[in-house]
Tab-separated table of C-alpha atoms in Angstrom:
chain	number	residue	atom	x	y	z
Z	1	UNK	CA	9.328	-139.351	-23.891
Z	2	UNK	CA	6.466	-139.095	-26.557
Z	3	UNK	CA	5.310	-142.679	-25.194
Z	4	UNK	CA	5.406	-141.295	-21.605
Z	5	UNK	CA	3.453	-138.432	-21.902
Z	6	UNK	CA	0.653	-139.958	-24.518
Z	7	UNK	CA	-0.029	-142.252	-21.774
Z	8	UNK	CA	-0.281	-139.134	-19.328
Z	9	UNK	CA	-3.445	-137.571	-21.175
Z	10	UNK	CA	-0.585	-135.072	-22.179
Z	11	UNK	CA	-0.947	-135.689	-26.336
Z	12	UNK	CA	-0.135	-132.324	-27.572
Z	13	UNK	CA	3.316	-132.809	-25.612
Z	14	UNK	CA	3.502	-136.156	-27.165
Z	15	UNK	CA	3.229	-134.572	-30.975
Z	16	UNK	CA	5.945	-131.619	-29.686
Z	17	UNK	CA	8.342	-134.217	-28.604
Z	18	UNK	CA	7.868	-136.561	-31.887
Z	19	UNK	CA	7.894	-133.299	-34.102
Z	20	UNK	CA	10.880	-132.241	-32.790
Z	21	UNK	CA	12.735	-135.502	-33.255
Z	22	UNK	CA	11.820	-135.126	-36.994
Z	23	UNK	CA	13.467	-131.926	-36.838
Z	24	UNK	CA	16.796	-133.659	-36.531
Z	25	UNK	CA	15.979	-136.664	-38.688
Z	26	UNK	CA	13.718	-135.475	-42.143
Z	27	UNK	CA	12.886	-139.077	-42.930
Z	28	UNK	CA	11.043	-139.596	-39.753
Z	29	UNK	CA	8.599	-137.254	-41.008
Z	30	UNK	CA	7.266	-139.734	-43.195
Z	31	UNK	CA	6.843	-142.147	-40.160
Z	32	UNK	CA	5.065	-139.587	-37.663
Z	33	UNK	CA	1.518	-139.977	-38.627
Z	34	UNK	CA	2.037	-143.829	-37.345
Z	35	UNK	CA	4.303	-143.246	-35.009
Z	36	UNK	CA	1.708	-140.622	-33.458
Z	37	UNK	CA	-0.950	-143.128	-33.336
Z	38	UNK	CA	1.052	-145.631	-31.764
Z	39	UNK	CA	2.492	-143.048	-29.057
Z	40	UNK	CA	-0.010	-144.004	-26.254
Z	41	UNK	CA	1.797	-147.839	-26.036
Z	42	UNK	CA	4.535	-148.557	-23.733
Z	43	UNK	CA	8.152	-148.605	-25.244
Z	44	UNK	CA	9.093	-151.187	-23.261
Z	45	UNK	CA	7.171	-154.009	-21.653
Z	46	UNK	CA	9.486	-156.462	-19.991
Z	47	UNK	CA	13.016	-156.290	-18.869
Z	48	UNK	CA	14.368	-158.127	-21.616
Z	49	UNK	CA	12.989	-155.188	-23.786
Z	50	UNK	CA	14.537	-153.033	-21.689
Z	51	UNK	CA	17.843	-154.846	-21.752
Z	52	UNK	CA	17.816	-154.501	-25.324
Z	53	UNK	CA	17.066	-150.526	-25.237
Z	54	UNK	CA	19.911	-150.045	-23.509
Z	55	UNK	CA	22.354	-151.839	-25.781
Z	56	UNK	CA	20.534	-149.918	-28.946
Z	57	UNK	CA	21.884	-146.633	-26.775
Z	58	UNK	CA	25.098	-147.874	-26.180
Z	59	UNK	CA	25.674	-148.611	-29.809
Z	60	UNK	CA	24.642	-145.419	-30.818
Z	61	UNK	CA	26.761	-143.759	-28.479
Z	62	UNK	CA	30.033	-146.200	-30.022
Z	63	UNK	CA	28.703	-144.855	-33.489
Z	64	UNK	CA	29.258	-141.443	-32.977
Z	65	UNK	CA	32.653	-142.419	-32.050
Z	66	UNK	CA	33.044	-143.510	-34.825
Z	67	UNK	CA	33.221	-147.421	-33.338
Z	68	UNK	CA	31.766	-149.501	-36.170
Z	69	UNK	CA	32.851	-152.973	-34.955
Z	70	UNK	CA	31.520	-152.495	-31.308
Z	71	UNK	CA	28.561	-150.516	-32.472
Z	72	UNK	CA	27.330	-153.650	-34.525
Z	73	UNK	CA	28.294	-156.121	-31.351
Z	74	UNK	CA	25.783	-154.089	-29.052
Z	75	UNK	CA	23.180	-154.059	-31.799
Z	76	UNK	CA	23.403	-157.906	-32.511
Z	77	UNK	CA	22.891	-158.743	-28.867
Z	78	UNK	CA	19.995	-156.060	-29.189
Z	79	UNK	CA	18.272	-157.967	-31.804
Z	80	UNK	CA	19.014	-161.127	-30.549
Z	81	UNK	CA	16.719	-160.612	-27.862
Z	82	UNK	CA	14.572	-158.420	-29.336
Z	83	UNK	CA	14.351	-159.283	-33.166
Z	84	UNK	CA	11.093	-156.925	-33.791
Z	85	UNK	CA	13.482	-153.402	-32.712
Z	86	UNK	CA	13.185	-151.649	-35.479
Z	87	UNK	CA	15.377	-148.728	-34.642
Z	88	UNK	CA	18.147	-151.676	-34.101
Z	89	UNK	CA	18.091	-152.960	-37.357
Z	90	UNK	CA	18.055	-149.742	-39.276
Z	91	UNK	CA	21.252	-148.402	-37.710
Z	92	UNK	CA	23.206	-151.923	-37.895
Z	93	UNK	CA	22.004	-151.488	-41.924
Z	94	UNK	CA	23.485	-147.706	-41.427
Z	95	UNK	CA	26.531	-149.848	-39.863
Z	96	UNK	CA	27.329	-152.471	-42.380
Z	97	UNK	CA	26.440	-150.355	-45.104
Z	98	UNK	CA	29.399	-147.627	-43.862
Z	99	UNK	CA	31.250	-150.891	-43.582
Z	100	UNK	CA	30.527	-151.590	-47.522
Z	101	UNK	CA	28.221	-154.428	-46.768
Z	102	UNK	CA	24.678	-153.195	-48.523
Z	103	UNK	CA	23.768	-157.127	-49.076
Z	104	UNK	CA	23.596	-157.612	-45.226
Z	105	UNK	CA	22.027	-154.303	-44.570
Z	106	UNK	CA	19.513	-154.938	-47.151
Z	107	UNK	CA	18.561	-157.966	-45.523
Z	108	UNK	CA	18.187	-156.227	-42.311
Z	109	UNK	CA	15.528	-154.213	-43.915
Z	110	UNK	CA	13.760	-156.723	-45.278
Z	111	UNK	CA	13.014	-158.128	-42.185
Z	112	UNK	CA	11.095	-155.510	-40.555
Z	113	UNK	CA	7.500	-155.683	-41.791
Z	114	UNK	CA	5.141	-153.451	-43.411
Z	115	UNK	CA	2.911	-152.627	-40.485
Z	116	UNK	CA	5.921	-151.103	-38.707
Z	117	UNK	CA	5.373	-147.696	-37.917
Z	118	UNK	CA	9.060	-146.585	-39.388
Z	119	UNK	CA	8.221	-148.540	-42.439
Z	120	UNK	CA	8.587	-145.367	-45.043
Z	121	UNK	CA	11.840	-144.569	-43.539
Z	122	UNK	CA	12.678	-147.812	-44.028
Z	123	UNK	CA	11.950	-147.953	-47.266
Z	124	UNK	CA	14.092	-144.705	-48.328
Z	125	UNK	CA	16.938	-146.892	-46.824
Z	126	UNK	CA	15.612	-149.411	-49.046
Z	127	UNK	CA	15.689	-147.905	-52.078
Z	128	UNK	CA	19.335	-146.165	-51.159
Z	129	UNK	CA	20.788	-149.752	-50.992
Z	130	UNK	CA	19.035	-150.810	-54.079
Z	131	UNK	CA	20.645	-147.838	-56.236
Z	132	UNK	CA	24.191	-148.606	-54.193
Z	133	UNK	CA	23.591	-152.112	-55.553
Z	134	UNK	CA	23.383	-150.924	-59.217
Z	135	UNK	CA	19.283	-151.416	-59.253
Z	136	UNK	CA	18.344	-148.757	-60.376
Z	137	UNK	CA	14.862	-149.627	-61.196
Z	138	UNK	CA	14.303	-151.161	-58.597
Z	139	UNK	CA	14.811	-148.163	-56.960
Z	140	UNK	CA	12.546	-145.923	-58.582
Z	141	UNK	CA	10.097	-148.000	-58.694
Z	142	UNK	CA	9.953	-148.361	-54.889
Z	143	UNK	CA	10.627	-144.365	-54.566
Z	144	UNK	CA	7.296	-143.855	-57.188
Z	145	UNK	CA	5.437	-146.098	-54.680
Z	146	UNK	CA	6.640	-143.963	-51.887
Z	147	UNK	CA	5.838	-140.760	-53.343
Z	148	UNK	CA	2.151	-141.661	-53.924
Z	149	UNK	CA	1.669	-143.351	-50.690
Z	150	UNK	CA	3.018	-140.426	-48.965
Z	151	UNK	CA	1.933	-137.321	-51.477
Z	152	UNK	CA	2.655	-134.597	-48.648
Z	153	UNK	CA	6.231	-135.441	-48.547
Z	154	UNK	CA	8.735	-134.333	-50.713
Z	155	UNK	CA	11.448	-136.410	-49.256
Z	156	UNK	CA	10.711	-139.496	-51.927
Z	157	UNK	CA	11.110	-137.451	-54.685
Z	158	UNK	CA	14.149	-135.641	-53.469
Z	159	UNK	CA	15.786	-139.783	-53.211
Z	160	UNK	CA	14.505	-140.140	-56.980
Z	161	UNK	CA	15.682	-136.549	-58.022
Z	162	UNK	CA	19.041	-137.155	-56.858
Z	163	UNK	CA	19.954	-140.873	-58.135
Z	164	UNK	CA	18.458	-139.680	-61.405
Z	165	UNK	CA	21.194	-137.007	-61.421
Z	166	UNK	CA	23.997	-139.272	-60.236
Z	167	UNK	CA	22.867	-141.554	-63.015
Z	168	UNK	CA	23.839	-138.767	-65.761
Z	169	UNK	CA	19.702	-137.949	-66.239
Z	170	UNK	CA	19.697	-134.332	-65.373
Z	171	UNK	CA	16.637	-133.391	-67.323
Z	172	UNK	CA	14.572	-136.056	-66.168
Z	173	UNK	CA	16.090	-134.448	-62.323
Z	174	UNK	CA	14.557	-131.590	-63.048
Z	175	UNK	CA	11.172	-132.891	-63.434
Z	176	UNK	CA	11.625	-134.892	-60.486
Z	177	UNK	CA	12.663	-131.526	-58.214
Z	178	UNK	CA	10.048	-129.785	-60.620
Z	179	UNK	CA	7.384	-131.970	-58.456
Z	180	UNK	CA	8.823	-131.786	-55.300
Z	181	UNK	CA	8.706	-128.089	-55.109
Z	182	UNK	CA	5.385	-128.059	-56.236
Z	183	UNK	CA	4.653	-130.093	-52.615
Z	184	UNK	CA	6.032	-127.685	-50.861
Z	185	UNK	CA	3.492	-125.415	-48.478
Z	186	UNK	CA	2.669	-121.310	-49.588
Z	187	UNK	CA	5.252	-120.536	-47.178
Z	188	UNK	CA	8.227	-123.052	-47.172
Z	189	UNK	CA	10.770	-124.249	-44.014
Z	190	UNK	CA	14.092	-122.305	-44.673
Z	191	UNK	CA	15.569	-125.381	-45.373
Z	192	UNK	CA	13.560	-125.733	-48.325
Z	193	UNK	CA	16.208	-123.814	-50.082
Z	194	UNK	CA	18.347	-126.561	-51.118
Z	195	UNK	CA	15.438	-128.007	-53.475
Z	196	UNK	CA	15.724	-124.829	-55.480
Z	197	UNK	CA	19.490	-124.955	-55.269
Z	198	UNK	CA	19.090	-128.625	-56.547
Z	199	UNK	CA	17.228	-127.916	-59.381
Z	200	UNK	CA	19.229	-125.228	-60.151
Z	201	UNK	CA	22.273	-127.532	-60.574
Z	202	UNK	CA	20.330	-130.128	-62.423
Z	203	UNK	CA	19.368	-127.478	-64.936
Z	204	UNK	CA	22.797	-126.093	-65.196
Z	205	UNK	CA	23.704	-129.859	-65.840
Z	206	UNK	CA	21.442	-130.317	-68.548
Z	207	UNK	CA	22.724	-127.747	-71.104
């Protein structure tokens, strides 16, 4: 829809549409400013693409249901002919990592390159897998990158603030949320809440 009507002359329905979607996924937030300068190109350009869309929907549809095995089916045959569909691989890596297989899913990931537009989202997956893997430092370290690429968004630091607490390093958690807040505009989303709540709990933790 946000493809459609950039290509309409209608760009301010374009951000609405893209805006909205972040509304119901916070990491894509990190991915709009790309994703808006990409809006005006077609989504799909052939019939094969188009074949492929329509098996990334259908396997989205089987996850909500809770249908693992057929979800990952649909979105093999959706990368097989369209290998560069981003939104494919990150929710077979969403799939096999449910499925306790964060090796495969991590390779997923690694194949989508850094000029994709839904490369910071990507990379919050990344660093998820990398902590699930037991590296830790690896994590951070790609989190820290994050943060200063993207210095608007406290999503990066949220990731950091909360494997930091799961790893037993509540003070350190605190510093991490202590930042974070300090991103957040004059007057904050409602949802901001839980950041406060967070470091609330990681201070309780620490004494």
């Amino acid at each position: 829809l946000a493809s459609f009507a950039a290509r309409h002359g209608r760009s301010g329905e374009s951000t609405r549409v893209l805006a909205r979607a972040a509304e119901g996924v916070p990491e894509l937030e990190l991915a709009l400013p790309a994703l808006l300068a990409q809006a005006s190109r077609p989504v799909v350009s052939s019939a094969t693409d188009a074949l492929a869309e329509a098996f990334l929907a259908a396997a989205a549809s089987f996850r909500l249901g809770d249908q693992g095995e057929t979800s990952l089916l649909l979105l093999r045959l959706a990368l097989d002919l369209r290998p560069g569909l981003t939104t494919a691989r990150l929710l077979a890596a969403d799939v096999l990592e449910s499925r306790r297989h964060p090796e495969e899913a991590r390779r997923l990931l690694d194949g989508i390159g850094a000029e994709d537009a839904l490369t910071p989202m990507v990379r919050l997956r990344r660093a998820a897998l990398m902590q699930r893997e037991g590296d830790t430092e690896g994590a951070v370290a790609e989190l820290d990158a994050l943060s200063r690429e993207c210095p608007n968004s406290t999503l990066p630091l949220e990731q950091k603030a909360e494997l930091l607490q799961s790893a037993g390093h509540s003070a350190e958690a605190t510093s991490v949320l202590d930042q974070a807040i300090a991103r957040l505009p004059t007057q904050p989303q409602a949802s901001a809440w839980a950041l406060f709540y967070a470091r609330a709990v990681a201070r309780d933790q620490d004494h």
